[in-house]
Coordinates of C-alpha atoms and ligand atoms in Angstrom, one line a residue:
X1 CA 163.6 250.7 333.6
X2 CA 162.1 247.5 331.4
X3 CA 158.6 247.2 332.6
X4 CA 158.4 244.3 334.9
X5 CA 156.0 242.1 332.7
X6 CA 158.4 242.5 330.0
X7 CA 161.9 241.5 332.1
X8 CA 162.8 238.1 330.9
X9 CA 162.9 237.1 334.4
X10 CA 159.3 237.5 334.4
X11 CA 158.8 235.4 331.0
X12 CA 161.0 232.6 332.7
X13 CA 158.6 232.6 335.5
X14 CA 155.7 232.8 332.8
X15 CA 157.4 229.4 331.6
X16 CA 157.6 228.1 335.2
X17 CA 153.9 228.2 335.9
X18 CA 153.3 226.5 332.4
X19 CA 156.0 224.0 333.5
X20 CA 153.8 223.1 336.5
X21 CA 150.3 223.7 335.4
X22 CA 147.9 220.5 336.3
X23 CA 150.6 219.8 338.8
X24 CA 148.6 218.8 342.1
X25 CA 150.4 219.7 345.5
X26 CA 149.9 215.7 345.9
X27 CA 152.1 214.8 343.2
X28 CA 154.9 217.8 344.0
X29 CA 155.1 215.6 347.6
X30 CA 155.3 212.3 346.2
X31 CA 158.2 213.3 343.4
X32 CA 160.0 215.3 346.0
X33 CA 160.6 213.5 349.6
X34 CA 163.0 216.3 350.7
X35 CA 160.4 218.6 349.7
X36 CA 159.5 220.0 353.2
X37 CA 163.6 220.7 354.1
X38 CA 163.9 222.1 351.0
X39 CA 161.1 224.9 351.0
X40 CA 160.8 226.0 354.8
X41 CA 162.9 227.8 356.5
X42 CA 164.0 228.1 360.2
X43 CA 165.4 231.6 361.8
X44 CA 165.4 231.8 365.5
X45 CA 161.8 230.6 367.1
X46 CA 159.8 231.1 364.0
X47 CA 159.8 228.7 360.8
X48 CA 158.1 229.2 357.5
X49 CA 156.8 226.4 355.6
X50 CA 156.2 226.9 351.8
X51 CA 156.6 223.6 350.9
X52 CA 152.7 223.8 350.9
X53 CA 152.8 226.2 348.2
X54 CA 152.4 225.1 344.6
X55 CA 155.7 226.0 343.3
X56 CA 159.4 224.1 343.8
X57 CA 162.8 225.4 344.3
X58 CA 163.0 225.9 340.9
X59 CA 160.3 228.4 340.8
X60 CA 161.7 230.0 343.9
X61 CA 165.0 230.0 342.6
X62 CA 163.6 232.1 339.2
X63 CA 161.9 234.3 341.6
X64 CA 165.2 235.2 343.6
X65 CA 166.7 236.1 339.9
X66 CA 163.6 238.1 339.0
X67 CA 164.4 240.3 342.9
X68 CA 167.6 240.6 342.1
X69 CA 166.9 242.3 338.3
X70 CA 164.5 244.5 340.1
X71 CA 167.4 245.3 342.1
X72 CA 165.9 244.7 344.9
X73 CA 169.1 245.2 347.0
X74 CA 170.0 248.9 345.7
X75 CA 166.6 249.8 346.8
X76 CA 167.1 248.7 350.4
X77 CA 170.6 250.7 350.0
X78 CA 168.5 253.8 349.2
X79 CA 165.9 253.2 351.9
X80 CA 168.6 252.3 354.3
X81 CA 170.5 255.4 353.5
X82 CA 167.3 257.6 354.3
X83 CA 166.7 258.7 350.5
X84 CA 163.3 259.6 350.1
X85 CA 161.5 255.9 348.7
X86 CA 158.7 257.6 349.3
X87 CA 159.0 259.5 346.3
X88 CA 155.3 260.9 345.5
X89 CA 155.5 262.4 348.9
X90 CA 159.0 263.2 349.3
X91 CA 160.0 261.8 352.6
X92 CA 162.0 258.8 353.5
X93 CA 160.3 255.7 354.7
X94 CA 162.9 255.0 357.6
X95 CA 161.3 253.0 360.3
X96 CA 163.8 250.6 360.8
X97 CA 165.0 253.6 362.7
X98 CA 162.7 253.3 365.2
X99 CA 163.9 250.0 366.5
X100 CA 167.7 250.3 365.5
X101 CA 171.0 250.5 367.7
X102 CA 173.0 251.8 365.0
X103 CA 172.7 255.6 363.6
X104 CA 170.4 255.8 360.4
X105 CA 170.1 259.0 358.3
X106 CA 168.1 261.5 357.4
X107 CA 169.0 264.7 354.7
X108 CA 171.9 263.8 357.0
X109 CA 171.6 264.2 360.4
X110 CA 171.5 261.1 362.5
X111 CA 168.0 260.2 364.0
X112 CA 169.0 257.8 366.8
X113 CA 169.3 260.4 369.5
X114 CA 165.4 261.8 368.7
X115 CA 164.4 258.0 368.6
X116 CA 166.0 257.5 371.9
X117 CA 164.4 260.7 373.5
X118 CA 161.3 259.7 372.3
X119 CA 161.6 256.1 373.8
X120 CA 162.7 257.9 377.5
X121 CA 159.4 260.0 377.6
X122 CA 157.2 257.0 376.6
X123 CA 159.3 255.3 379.5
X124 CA 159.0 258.3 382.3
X125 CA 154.8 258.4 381.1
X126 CA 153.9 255.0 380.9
X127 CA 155.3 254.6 384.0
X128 CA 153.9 257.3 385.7
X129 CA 150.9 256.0 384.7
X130 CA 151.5 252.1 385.0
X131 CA 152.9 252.5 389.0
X132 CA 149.7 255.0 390.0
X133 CA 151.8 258.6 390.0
X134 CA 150.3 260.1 387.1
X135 CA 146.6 261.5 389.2
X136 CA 143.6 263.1 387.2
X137 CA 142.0 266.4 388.2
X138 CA 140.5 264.9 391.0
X139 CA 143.7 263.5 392.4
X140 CA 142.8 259.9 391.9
X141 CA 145.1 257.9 389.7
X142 CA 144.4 257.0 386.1
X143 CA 142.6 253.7 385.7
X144 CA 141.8 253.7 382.1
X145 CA 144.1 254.8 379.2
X146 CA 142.2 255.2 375.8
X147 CA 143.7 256.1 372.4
X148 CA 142.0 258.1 369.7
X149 CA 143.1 257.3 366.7
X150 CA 142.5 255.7 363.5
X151 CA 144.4 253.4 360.6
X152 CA 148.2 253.7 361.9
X153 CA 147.4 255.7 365.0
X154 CA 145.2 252.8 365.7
X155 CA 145.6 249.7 364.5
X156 CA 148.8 249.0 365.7
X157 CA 148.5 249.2 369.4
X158 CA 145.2 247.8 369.3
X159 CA 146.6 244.6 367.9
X160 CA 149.0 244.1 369.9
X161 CA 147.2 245.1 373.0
X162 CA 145.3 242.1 372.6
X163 CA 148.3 240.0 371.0
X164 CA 150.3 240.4 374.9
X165 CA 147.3 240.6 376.7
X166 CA 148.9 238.2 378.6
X167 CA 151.7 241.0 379.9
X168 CA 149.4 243.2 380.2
X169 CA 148.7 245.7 383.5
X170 CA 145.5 244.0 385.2
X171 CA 145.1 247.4 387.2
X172 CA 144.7 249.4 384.1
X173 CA 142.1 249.2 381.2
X174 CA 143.5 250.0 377.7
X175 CA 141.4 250.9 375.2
X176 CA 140.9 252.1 371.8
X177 CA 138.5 254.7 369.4
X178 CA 139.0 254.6 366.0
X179 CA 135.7 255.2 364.6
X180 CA 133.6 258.8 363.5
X181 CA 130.3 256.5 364.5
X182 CA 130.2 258.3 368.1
X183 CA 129.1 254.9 369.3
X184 CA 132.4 253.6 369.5
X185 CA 133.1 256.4 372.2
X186 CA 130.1 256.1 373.9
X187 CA 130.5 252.1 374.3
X188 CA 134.6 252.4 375.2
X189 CA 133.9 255.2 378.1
X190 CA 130.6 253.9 379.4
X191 CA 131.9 252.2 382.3
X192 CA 134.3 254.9 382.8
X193 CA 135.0 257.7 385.3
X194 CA 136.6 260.7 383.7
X195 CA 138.2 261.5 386.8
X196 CA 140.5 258.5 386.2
X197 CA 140.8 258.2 382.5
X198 CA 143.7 259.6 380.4
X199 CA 143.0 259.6 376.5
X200 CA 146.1 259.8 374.2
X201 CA 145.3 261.7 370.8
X202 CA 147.2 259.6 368.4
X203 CA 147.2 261.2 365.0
X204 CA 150.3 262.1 362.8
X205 CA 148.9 264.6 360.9
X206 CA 146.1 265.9 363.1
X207 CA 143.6 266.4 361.2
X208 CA 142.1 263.5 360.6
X209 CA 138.3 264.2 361.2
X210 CA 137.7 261.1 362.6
X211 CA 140.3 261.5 365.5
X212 CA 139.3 265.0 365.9
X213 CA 135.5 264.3 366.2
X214 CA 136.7 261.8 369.3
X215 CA 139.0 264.0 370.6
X216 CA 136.4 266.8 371.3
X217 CA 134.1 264.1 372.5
X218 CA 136.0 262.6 375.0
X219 CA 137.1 266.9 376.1
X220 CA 133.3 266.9 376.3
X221 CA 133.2 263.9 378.0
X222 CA 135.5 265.4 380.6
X223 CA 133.7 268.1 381.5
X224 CA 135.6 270.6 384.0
X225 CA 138.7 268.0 384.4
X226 CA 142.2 269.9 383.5
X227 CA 143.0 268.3 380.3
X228 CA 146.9 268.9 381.2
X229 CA 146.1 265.7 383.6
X230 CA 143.9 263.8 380.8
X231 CA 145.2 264.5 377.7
X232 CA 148.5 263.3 375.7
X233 CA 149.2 263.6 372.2
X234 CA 151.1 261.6 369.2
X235 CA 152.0 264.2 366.3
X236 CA 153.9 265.0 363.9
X237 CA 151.9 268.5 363.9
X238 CA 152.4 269.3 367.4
X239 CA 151.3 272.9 367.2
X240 CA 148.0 271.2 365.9
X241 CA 147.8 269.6 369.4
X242 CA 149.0 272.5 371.5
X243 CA 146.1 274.7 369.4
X244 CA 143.5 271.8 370.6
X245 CA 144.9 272.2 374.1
X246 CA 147.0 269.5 375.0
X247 CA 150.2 271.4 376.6
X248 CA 153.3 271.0 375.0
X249 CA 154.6 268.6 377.9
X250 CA 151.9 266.5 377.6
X251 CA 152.9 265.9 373.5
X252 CA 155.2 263.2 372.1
X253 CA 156.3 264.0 369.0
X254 CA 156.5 261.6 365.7
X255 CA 158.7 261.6 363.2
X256 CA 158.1 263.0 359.3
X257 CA 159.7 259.9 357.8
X258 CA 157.7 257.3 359.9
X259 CA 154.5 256.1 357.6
X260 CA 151.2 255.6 359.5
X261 CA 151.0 252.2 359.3
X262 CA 154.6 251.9 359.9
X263 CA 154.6 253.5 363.4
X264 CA 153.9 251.1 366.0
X265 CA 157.8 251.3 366.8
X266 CA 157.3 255.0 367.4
X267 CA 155.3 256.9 370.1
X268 CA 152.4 255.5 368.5
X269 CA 153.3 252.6 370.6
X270 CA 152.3 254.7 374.0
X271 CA 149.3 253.2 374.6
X272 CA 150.8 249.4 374.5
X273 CA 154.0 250.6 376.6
X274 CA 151.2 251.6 379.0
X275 CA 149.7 247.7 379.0
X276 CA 152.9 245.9 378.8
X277 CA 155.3 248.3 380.6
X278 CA 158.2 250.2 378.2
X279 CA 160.3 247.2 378.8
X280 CA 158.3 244.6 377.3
X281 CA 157.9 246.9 374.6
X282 CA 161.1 247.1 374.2
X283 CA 161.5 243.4 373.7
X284 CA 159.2 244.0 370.9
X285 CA 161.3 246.5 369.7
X286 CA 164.5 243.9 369.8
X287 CA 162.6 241.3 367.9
X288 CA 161.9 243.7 365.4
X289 CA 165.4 244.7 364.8
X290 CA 166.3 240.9 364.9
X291 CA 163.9 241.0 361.5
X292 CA 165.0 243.9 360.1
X293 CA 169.2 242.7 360.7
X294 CA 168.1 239.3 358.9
X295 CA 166.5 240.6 356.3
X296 CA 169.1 243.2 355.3
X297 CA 171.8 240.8 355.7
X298 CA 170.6 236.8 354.4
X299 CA 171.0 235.7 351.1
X300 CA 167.4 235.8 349.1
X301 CA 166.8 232.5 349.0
X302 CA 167.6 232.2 352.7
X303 CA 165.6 235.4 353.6
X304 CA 162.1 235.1 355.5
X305 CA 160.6 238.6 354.3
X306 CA 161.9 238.4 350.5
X307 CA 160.7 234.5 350.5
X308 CA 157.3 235.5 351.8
X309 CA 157.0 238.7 349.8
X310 CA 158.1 236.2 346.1
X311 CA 155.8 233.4 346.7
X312 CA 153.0 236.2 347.1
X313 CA 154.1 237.7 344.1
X314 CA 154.3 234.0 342.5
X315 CA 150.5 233.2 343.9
X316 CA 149.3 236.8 342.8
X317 CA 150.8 237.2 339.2
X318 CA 151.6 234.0 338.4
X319 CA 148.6 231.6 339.8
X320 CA 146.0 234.2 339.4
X321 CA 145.1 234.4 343.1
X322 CA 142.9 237.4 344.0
X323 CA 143.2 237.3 347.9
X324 CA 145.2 235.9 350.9
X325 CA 143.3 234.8 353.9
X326 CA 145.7 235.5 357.0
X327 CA 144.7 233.0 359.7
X328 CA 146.4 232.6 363.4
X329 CA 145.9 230.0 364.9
X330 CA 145.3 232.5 368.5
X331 CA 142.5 233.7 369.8
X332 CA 144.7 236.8 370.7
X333 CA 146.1 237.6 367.5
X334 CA 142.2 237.8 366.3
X335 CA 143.5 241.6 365.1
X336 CA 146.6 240.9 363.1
X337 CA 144.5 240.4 359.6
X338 CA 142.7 243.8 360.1
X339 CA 146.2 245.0 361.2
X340 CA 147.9 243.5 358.0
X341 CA 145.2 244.6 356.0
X342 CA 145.8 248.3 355.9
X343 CA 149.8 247.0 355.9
X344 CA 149.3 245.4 352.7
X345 CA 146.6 246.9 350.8
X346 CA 147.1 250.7 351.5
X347 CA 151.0 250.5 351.1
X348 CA 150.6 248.6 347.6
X349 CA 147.1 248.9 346.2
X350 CA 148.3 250.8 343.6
X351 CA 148.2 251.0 339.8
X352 CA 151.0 253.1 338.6
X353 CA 154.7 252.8 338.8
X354 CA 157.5 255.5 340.2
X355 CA 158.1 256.0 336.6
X356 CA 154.1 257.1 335.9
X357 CA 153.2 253.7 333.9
X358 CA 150.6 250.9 334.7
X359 CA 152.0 248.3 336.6
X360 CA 150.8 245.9 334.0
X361 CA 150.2 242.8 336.3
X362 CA 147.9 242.7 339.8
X363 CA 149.0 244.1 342.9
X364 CA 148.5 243.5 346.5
X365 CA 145.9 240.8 347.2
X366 CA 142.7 241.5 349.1
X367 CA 144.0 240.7 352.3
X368 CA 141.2 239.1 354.8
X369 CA 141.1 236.9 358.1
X370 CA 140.2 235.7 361.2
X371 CA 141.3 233.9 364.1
X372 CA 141.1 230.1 364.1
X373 CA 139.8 227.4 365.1
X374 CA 136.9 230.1 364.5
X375 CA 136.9 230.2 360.8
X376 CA 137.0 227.1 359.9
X377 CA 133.4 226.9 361.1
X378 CA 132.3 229.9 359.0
X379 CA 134.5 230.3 355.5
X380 CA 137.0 227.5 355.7
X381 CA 134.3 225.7 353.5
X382 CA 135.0 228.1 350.3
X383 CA 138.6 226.6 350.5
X384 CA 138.0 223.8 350.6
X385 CA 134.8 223.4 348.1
X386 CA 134.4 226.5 346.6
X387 CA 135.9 227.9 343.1
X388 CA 138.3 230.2 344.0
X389 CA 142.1 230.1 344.6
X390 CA 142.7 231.1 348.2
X391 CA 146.0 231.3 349.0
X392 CA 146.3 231.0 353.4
X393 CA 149.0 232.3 355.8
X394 CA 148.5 230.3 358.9
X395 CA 150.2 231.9 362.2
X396 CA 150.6 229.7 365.1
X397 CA 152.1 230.4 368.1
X398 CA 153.3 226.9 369.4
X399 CA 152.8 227.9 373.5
X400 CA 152.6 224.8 375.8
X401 CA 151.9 221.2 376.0
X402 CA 148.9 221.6 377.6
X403 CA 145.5 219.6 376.0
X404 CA 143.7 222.7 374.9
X405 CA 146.8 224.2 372.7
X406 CA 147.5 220.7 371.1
X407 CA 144.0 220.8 370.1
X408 CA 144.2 224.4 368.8
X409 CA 147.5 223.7 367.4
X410 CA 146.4 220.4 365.7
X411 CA 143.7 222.6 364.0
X412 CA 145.9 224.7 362.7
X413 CA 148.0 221.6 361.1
X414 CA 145.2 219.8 359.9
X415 CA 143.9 222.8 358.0
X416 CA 146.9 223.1 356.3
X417 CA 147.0 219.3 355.2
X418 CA 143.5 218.8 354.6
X419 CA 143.3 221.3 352.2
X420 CA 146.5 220.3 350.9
X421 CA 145.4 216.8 349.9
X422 CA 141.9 217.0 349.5
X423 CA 139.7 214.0 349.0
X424 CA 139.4 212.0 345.8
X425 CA 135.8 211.0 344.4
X426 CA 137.2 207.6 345.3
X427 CA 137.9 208.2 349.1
X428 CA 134.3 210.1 349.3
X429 CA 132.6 207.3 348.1
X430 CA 134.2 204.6 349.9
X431 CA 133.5 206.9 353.1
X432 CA 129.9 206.8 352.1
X433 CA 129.6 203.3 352.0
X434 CA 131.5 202.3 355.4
X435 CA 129.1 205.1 356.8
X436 CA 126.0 202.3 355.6
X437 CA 125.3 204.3 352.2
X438 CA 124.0 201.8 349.4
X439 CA 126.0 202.0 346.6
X440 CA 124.0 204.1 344.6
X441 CA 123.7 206.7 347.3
X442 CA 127.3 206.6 347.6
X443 CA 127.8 207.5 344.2
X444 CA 125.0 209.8 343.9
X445 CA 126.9 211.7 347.1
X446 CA 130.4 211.0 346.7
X447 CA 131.1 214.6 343.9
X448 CA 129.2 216.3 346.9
X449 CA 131.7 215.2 349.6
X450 CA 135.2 215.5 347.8
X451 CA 137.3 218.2 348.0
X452 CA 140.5 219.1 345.0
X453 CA 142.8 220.1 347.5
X454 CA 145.9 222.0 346.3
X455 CA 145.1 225.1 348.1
X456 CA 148.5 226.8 349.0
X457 CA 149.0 227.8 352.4
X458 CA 152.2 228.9 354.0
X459 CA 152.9 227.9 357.7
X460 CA 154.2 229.9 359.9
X461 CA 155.2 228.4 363.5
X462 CA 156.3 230.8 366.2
X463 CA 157.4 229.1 369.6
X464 CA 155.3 231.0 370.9
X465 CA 153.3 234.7 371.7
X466 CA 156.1 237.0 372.9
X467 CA 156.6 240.7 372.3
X468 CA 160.2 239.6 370.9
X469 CA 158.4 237.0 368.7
X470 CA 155.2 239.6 367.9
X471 CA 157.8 242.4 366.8
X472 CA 159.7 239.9 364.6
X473 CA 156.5 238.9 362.8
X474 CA 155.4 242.3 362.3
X475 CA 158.7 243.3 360.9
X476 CA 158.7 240.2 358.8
X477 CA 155.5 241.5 357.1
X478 CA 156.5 245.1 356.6
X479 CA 159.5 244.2 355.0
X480 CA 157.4 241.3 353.2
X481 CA 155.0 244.7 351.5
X482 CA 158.5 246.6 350.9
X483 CA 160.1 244.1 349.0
X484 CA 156.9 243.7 347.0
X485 CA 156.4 247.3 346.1
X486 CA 159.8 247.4 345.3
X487 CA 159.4 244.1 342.9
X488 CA 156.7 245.9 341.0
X489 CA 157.5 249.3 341.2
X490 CA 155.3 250.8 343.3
X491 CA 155.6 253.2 345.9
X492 CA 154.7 251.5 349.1
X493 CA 155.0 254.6 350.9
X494 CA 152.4 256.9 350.0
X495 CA 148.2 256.6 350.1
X496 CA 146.7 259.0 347.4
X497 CA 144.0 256.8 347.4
X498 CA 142.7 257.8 350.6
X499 CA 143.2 261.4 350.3
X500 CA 140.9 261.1 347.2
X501 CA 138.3 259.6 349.6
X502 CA 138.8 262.3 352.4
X503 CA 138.4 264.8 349.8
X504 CA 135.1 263.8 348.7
X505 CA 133.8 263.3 352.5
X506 CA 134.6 266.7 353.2
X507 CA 132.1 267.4 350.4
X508 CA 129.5 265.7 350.7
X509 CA 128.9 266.6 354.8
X510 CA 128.2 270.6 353.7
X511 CA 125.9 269.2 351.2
X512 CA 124.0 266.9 353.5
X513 CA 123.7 270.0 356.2
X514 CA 122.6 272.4 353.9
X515 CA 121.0 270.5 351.6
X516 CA 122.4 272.6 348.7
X517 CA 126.1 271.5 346.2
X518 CA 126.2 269.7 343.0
X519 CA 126.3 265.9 343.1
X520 CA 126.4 263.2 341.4
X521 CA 122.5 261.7 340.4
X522 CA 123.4 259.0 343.0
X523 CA 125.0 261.0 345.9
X524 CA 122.0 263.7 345.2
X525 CA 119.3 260.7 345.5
X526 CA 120.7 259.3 348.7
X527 CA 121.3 262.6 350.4
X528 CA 117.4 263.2 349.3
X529 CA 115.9 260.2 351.0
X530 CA 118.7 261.0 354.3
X531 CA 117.1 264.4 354.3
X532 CA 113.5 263.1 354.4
X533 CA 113.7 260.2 357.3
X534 CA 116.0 262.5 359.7
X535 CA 113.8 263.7 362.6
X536 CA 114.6 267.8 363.2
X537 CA 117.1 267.9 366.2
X538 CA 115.2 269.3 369.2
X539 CA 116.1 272.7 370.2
Ligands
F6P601 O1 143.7 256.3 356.1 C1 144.7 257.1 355.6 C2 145.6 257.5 356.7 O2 146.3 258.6 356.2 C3 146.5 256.4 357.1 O3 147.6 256.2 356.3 C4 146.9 256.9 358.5 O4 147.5 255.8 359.2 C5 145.5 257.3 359.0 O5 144.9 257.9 357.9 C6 145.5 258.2 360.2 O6 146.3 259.4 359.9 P1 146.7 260.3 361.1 O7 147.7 259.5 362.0 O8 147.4 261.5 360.4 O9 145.5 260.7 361.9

């Protein structure tokens, strides 16, 4: 295959950004009145506005050639047909699967009846637990469900927890451990009584040492209590779990060809079906395969996922940008950056190709957020004064009329426009003076108070915070990181990265207990001055 950099669909776009270099956002508006109808797009409740990104249709129409030379749609046939995409490891990267009606694929066999069992136990156990059958040891119903997990097995559920807190169970606390620091544990089960708490260990592989340290923590934690009555599992080792002690009735199983941080569809979900009952979470399920029907079906240049995926591609390789600040616009979707952030940045921070070449051009962008209005009183200042090129997804969930979401919604648009426009020297200075500045103070202050504008955002309205809406914009980023991977020839799939860093963790902790091992000058100095200012355990 032509390396990408050297595709002539690539050299056009090379062109394109020349074309429009020292082309402000300002001027793209005033040449273009149509400009916002031609560069967002509407499908169902949610609407994408580019038209705030500094490209035209011109540009967007040489990025849909340069996805269509990748062949971007024989890809999707492959992953579609349950090839394994996921070629380093092997395995199919299916989970589309997870949310379909239709049979998909895999070496053959049809999943859809496994998916479906797997969706009938999450229903019987959330349930049980939700409507007060499922009793711990002591007879007394469950009160508090809290997963152990980490990255996939974690982040997930966790976000969208919060994200439909609004659905959720008031009579039941659901929670979440991710971290090795045993003070997460300690500080999610403090006001907890293990008679009444169920922990789900969420981990595909298990053997993650993270979720395994928590796991025996919260058994510890437990004391005598039967752990058939506290204890549920998410694997796709299962004889893992049953060897930890969580009987094999208590263990949902999870598929091979499901990624981590593709999984939320899958059993990894239990601990959100528990907040937001299995039928809301299966509303997020159908707005997920609303997504993934779109996007396998609408032309490119009509197609949410592959126009979100090209103008990151366009802002990344193109503009230069090094990052993407994902903002919504909700207090409750305060988790979706950390959620996207393993999305983007462990499925496609990678340097080599599927044909073992360097991708010659950058990759995923550091991806980084928070919720708003919050921000904007913290690092919204770098964008609009600072010296970087900060390209912004904005997420708002329209909701009501009332006073308070106008206001929060009217932050979110402002944002977008003032940074858009920016303010000239000129409009600085005559601020200065109608604010009773002399006019040499004005002009001494004015370069201090005016901002270039032209940072690109995309806006993305929702109508508002549903689990049909949440699983649409979930799918519409995973399929945003596919079609990216696919553009550059990555493979989203797989994370040797991480494994790298495992590897050296399970290293370095025999070395720090024993003091002994052969280190790096570094490692060996820090694990020397660690050694000398730990207190001797008592005992
Ligand atoms: O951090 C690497 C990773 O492998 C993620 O991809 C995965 O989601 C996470 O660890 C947890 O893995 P597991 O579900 O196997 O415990």
């Amino acid at each position: 295959m032509t390396p990408l950099t050297q595709m002539p669909e690539w050299q056009a776009l090379a062109d394109q950004r020349q074309a429009l270099a020292g082309r402000h956002l300002n001027q793209l508006f005033a040449a273009d009145p149509q400009r916002f109808s031609r560069l967002s797009l509407r499908w169902g409740e949610l609407l994408a506005d580019f038209s705030r990104q500094r490209l035209t249709a011109e540009t967007l129409g040489l990025l849909v050639s340069l996805a269509e030379a990748r062949d971007l749609a024989g890809f999707l046939r492959r992953m579609t047909a349950g090839e394994a995409i996921n070629a380093t490891e092997n395995r199919a990267a299916l989970h589309i699967a997870l949310r379909a009606e239709q049979p998909y694929r895999v070496t053959g066999r049809d999943v859809l009846p496994e998916v479906r069992a797997t969706q009938a136990r999450m229903r019987e156990l959330s349930e049980a637990i939700r409507s007060g059958a499922w009793h711990g040891s002591g007879g007394a119903p469950i009160e508090a469900v809290v997963n152990l997990g980490i990255g996939g097995s974690d982040l997930g559920p966790r976000m969208a927890v919060q994200a439909l807190g609004e659905y959720a169970d008031p009579q039941r606390a659901v929670r979440f451990v991710a971290n090795i620091d045993p003070a997460e544990f300690a500080d999610t089960v403090r006001d907890l009584d293990p008679k009444r708490t169920l922990f789900i260990v969420s981990s595909k592989t298990f053997t993650t040492q993270e979720t395994l340290a928590n796991a025996r923590a919260a058994r510890a934690w437990l004391g005598d209590a039967d752990p058939s009555r506290h204890f549920l599992a998410v694997s796709n080792n299962l004889a893992a779990a049953q060897a930890f002690g969580i009987p094999a009735q208590n263990c949902l199983a999870m598929a091979e060809w499901v990624g981590g941080r593709f999984s939320m569809w899958s059993a990894i979900g239990l601990p959100l079906a528990c907040s937001i009952g299995m039928d809301a979470f299966e509303d997020l399920l159908a707005g997920a395969r609303e997504m993934d029907e779109h996007f396998l079906s609408a032309p490119y240049a009509e197609n949410l996922p592959v126009l979100m995926a090209l103008v990151g591609l366009w802002n990344i390789d193109f503009l230069g940008a090094e990052s993407l600040a994902v903002i919504p616009y909700a207090h409750r979707l305060g988790l979706l950056p950390a959620y996207l952030q393993q999305l983007e940045m462990e499925s496609n921070g990678k340097r080599v190709t599927l044909d073992n070449r360097e991708v010659g051009c950058a990759t995923a962008p550091i991806l980084w957020g928070m919720a708003g209005s919050v921000g904007q009183h913290a690092f919204h200042q770098l964008f609009y004064q600072g010296t970087r090129l900060t390209p912004i997804d904005f997420i708002v969930p329209v909701g009501d009329a009332s006073p308070e979401q106008e206001a929060l919604v009217a932050n979110a648009l402002a944002q977008g426009a003032a940074l858009m426009k920016g303010k000239s020297l000129e409009e600085a200075r005559s601020q200065l003076l109608a604010a009773g500045k002399s006019p040499a103070e004005a002009a001494h202050l004015a370069p201090h108070l005016a901002c270039p504008g032209n940072q690109p955002s995309t806006t993305l309205l929702m109508s508002s915070l549903t689990p049909r809406l949440l699983g649409s914009l979930i799918a519409l980023y995973e399929h945003k990181v596919t079609v990216q991977g696919c553009l550059w020839g990555i493979n989203s799939f797989d994370q040797w990265g991480v494994e790298h860093g495992k590897q050296m963790a399970r290293e370095i902790l025999p070395g720090m207990l024993s003091g002994k091992g052969e280190f790096d000058s570094s490692t060996a100095g820090l694990l020397a001055a660690i050694r000398a200012w730990r207190k001797p355990r008592a005992g």
